[in-house]
Amino acid sequence: MKILALESSCDETAAAVVEDGRKILSSVVASQVEEHKLYGGVVPEIASRRHCEAVVPVTQKALEDANLTLADVDAIGVTYAPGLIGALLVGVNFAKGLAMASGKPLVPVHHLRGHVAANYLTSPELTPPFLCLVVSGGHTHIVQVADYTKITVLGQTRDDAAGEAFDKAARAMGMPYPGGIELDETAEGGDEKAFHLPRPHVDGSLYDFSFSGLKTAVINLIHNADQRGETLSIPDLAASYRCAVVDCLECNFVRAAEDTGAKTLVLAGGVSANRLLRRRLTHTCAERGWGFFCPALPLCGDNAAMIGSQAYYEFLAGHTAGNDLNARSEMPMEENN
């Protein structure tokens, strides 16, 4: 089964063709990063306009790269939640038009479920059940994946997502947007023990996260040093901060695995590209004899191939939509549509 998938939840306009949920026939991504760098972050109105401009050529390129026409695909998959509402609406309405014109089924996909599914493309041998840490710019979740479309959230952030915490701290350190990537690269050359930073916990919730206090601690540290006229080692500060965030992520994830008896751990989302997080979880799982999976680097960020993969399983579960499908800026990961 071949699915043409679309993704436009933030600042990447993407289209892909995926076969049977596991094989990428084509994947095209038009990024807006360079334009949004001018503003230090994503400007929703600009993102929506650029999606309008890019969605047709990106989709055409995905079909051409797969040597297919619209008539050759079996269904249309699209990200419909969560994300920037204006950006989502571009992809959703275009996908609805394609489905109406071609008579193909329309399959709505939750963006975070798509991030989990990126692992099916990287590791075709991976099958549920497993425990997954979904870490991105806007979300941080620990989820039980009982089946491809049956997902239960065990823990999540109470405030900032891990990716947001990385980006905001990076900005305070004077790094350009997107800061999380820059911070990760800078941290590779620093001493992670140079600065003592807190590891926040959420009282009464063993699997939930809180990163706002950690972010505030590093910002205050920078401001206090500026007021005293001191120069901080940015590589050391980046390494110490990255270590603190990863400590929190690893601690709760491993605790959840031990408590649930999970033997297979999976990493997903944009922050799954973080070097230290990948190294830590690889080592921890190897020590305990657990299986560990993470997406190939090109599939960590937003892309349509992951949406096409999850769309396959949503379709098999009967989760299709009609012309009344609407975008949603927020939506629990447990919900299908």
XYZ file of C-alpha atoms in Angstrom:
337
model
C 0.000 0.000 0.000
C 1.424 3.363 -1.065
C 0.516 6.486 0.908
C 1.182 10.071 -0.145
C 1.727 12.007 3.078
C 1.869 15.720 3.906
C 3.362 17.513 6.928
C 3.011 21.256 7.663
C 2.657 21.552 11.428
C 5.412 24.135 11.940
C 8.029 25.513 9.555
C 8.755 22.579 7.252
C 6.590 21.866 4.233
C 7.054 18.171 3.542
C 5.645 15.472 1.300
C 6.581 11.813 0.988
C 5.435 8.508 -0.428
C 5.698 5.535 1.923
C 4.963 1.900 1.118
C 3.395 -0.420 3.715
C 4.434 1.863 6.555
C 8.061 0.777 6.353
C 9.638 1.793 3.044
C 10.327 5.360 1.945
C 9.793 5.750 -1.811
C 10.393 9.500 -1.663
C 10.758 12.241 0.933
C 10.922 15.974 0.215
C 11.272 18.738 2.827
C 11.211 22.485 2.177
C 12.654 24.204 5.243
C 12.009 27.795 6.321
C 14.783 27.899 8.932
C 16.913 30.553 7.219
C 13.999 32.980 6.994
C 12.882 32.495 10.585
C 16.459 33.002 11.792
C 15.914 36.698 11.102
C 13.327 36.764 13.888
C 14.940 34.364 16.342
C 12.105 31.867 16.049
C 9.159 30.718 13.976
C 6.715 33.469 12.949
C 3.374 31.667 12.460
C 1.987 34.002 9.778
C 5.144 33.739 7.688
C 5.202 29.962 8.132
C 1.621 29.672 6.862
C 2.344 31.796 3.798
C 5.430 29.775 2.912
C 3.454 26.527 3.243
C 0.939 27.905 0.728
C 3.790 28.591 -1.695
C 5.619 25.282 -1.216
C 2.937 22.622 -0.779
C 2.214 22.090 -4.488
C 5.826 21.847 -5.761
C 6.877 19.723 -2.767
C 4.034 17.275 -3.406
C 4.791 17.124 -7.122
C 8.455 16.425 -6.374
C 7.550 13.618 -3.937
C 5.396 11.916 -6.572
C 8.051 12.386 -9.268
C 10.817 10.986 -7.050
C 8.665 7.916 -6.379
C 7.907 7.558 -10.114
C 4.199 7.707 -9.348
C 1.167 9.799 -10.155
C -1.650 10.686 -7.778
C -3.687 7.882 -9.338
C -1.036 5.361 -8.285
C -1.210 6.020 -4.533
C -3.743 4.268 -2.315
C -4.416 6.939 0.313
C -3.570 10.487 1.395
C -2.109 10.966 4.885
C -1.780 14.346 6.563
C -0.743 15.856 9.889
C -3.823 17.525 11.378
C -2.758 18.032 15.021
C -1.068 19.423 17.044
C 0.859 22.421 15.731
C 0.514 25.994 14.480
C -3.112 26.186 13.401
C -2.520 28.277 10.287
C 0.304 26.024 9.155
C -1.714 22.867 9.782
C -4.675 24.212 7.831
C -2.572 24.533 4.683
C -1.640 20.847 4.715
C -5.068 19.643 5.826
C -6.988 21.585 3.192
C -4.570 20.635 0.430
C -4.795 16.966 1.441
C -8.593 17.174 1.481
C -8.492 18.583 -2.033
C -6.230 15.783 -3.222
C -8.483 13.165 -1.645
C -11.615 14.668 -3.177
C -10.051 14.990 -6.621
C -8.600 11.478 -6.653
C -11.241 9.599 -4.688
C -8.542 8.291 -2.332
C -9.110 7.781 1.410
C -7.974 10.626 3.683
C -6.018 9.544 6.777
C -5.479 12.092 9.600
C -2.292 11.634 11.634
C -1.300 13.019 15.030
C 2.096 14.690 14.649
C 3.650 13.023 17.699
C 2.449 9.584 16.598
C 4.288 10.335 13.371
C 7.511 10.977 15.299
C 7.165 7.568 16.959
C 6.612 5.982 13.544
C 9.885 7.423 12.229
C 11.457 4.485 14.030
C 9.532 1.991 11.878
C 11.267 3.460 8.843
C 14.726 3.357 10.422
C 14.274 -0.071 12.038
C 11.794 -2.244 10.121
C 12.219 -4.966 12.747
C 10.697 -2.760 15.465
C 7.157 -3.710 16.495
C 5.018 -2.772 19.516
C 4.793 -3.064 22.427
C 7.498 -0.678 23.601
C 8.104 2.382 25.768
C 8.862 5.615 23.932
C 10.364 8.954 24.965
C 9.011 11.611 22.612
C 11.111 14.767 22.889
C 10.664 17.784 20.641
C 10.552 21.568 20.662
C 6.978 21.652 21.872
C 6.444 18.303 23.583
C 8.072 15.926 26.057
C 6.215 12.655 26.724
C 6.861 9.168 28.028
C 4.349 6.887 26.305
C 3.456 3.215 26.271
C 2.907 2.008 22.732
C 0.760 -1.099 23.164
C -0.015 -1.290 19.453
C 0.524 0.943 16.432
C -2.536 3.052 17.244
C -2.952 2.325 20.967
C -0.828 4.767 22.935
C -0.960 5.743 26.614
C 0.845 8.766 28.055
C 2.611 7.930 31.330
C 4.373 11.233 31.864
C 4.847 14.629 30.259
C 6.297 18.056 30.919
C 4.417 20.385 33.237
C 5.879 23.509 31.640
C 8.623 23.877 29.003
C 9.345 21.035 26.631
C 12.957 19.825 26.540
C 13.512 21.253 23.067
C 12.089 24.611 24.136
C 14.344 24.582 27.189
C 17.359 23.967 24.959
C 16.377 26.749 22.546
C 15.738 29.355 25.249
C 18.967 28.595 27.086
C 20.891 28.697 23.817
C 19.482 32.140 23.064
C 20.601 33.346 26.497
C 24.083 32.034 25.662
C 24.091 34.126 22.473
C 23.578 31.269 20.028
C 21.591 31.742 16.805
C 18.250 30.075 16.041
C 17.658 27.129 16.039
C 19.502 27.187 19.339
C 19.106 23.576 20.432
C 21.201 22.297 17.551
C 23.886 24.906 18.138
C 23.946 24.168 21.887
C 24.372 20.454 21.244
C 27.321 21.072 18.918
C 28.949 23.556 21.308
C 28.501 21.224 24.286
C 30.625 18.551 22.593
C 33.702 20.661 23.357
C 32.808 21.558 26.945
C 33.100 20.177 30.476
C 29.691 18.996 31.686
C 30.848 19.177 35.330
C 31.965 22.802 35.159
C 28.676 24.275 36.445
C 26.304 22.864 39.053
C 22.718 23.084 37.798
C 19.497 21.696 39.328
C 17.730 18.502 38.217
C 14.070 19.411 38.855
C 11.513 16.799 39.894
C 7.727 16.992 39.963
C 6.419 16.033 43.413
C 3.976 13.157 43.284
C 4.537 12.463 39.575
C 7.495 10.164 38.991
C 7.330 10.333 35.202
C 6.506 14.026 34.670
C 9.094 16.656 33.787
C 9.673 20.312 34.639
C 12.332 22.307 32.814
C 11.345 25.915 33.543
C 13.354 26.063 36.773
C 16.450 24.642 35.097
C 16.107 27.115 32.238
C 15.716 29.990 34.713
C 18.767 28.816 36.674
C 21.061 28.999 33.662
C 19.642 32.361 32.536
C 20.187 33.802 36.027
C 23.712 32.400 36.063
C 24.461 34.218 32.798
C 22.903 37.485 33.953
C 24.733 37.430 37.297
C 28.052 36.833 35.551
C 27.336 39.764 33.197
C 26.598 42.042 36.147
C 29.903 41.084 37.782
C 31.779 41.520 34.524
C 32.769 37.850 34.437
C 33.235 35.832 31.272
C 31.717 32.363 31.282
C 32.964 29.473 29.197
C 30.060 28.923 26.820
C 31.171 25.385 25.827
C 31.340 24.410 29.524
C 27.986 26.029 30.282
C 26.374 24.380 27.260
C 27.775 20.993 28.256
C 26.623 21.378 31.876
C 23.140 22.457 30.838
C 22.796 19.697 28.247
C 23.879 17.154 30.858
C 21.247 18.412 33.319
C 18.431 18.158 30.759
C 19.520 14.703 29.630
C 19.828 13.549 33.266
C 16.158 14.459 33.809
C 15.025 12.758 30.617
C 17.023 9.595 31.217
C 16.092 9.297 34.893
C 12.318 9.375 34.336
C 12.443 7.254 31.193
C 14.489 4.510 32.841
C 12.301 4.625 35.957
C 9.198 4.180 33.801
C 10.814 1.245 32.004
C 11.728 -0.449 35.271
C 8.273 0.114 36.753
C 6.397 -1.140 33.681
C 8.774 -3.984 32.877
C 9.460 -2.641 29.387
C 12.349 -4.343 27.597
C 12.311 -2.226 24.449
C 12.927 1.535 24.642
C 12.441 3.937 21.749
C 13.457 7.565 21.275
C 11.535 9.952 19.004
C 11.134 13.638 18.136
C 13.445 16.438 17.101
C 15.527 16.242 20.297
C 16.206 12.558 19.550
C 19.063 13.942 17.431
C 20.807 15.188 20.586
C 24.196 13.493 20.747
C 24.388 13.036 24.519
C 20.826 11.723 24.829
C 21.453 9.111 22.139
C 24.753 8.057 23.730
C 23.297 7.832 27.223
C 20.270 5.750 26.262
C 22.336 3.495 24.021
C 24.708 2.782 26.931
C 21.981 2.450 29.578
C 19.919 0.017 27.504
C 22.982 -2.038 26.604
C 23.893 -2.327 30.303
C 20.419 -3.592 31.174
C 19.991 -5.850 28.175
C 17.121 -3.764 26.789
C 16.514 -3.149 23.116
C 16.998 0.477 22.067
C 15.850 2.211 18.895
C 16.153 5.785 17.655
C 15.428 7.404 14.287
C 18.049 8.021 11.632
C 19.127 11.662 11.915
C 17.240 12.842 8.778
C 14.033 11.464 10.312
C 14.401 13.119 13.732
C 13.041 16.476 12.616
C 9.670 17.112 11.020
C 9.164 15.182 7.781
C 6.306 13.603 5.858
C 7.787 10.107 5.660
C 7.029 9.541 9.344
C 3.463 10.730 8.723
C 3.130 8.288 5.845
C 4.346 5.461 8.063
C 1.837 6.168 10.836
C -0.922 6.813 8.288
C -0.556 3.219 7.102
C -1.331 1.871 10.568
C -4.106 4.394 11.182
C -5.693 3.313 7.891
C -5.508 -0.350 8.848
C -7.231 0.548 12.122
C -10.047 2.255 10.198
C -9.093 5.795 11.196
C -10.042 7.739 8.072
C -11.713 11.138 7.714
C -14.144 12.945 5.450
C -14.303 16.424 3.979
C -15.167 17.821 7.391
C -11.665 17.107 8.762
C -10.309 20.139 10.574
C -6.911 21.027 12.013
C -6.369 21.219 15.771
C -3.609 23.202 17.461
C -3.683 20.953 20.530
C -4.679 17.322 20.915
C -3.839 14.525 23.364
C -1.595 11.870 21.905
C -4.013 9.114 22.945
C -6.743 10.393 20.627
C -6.950 9.168 17.028
C -9.236 11.803 15.497
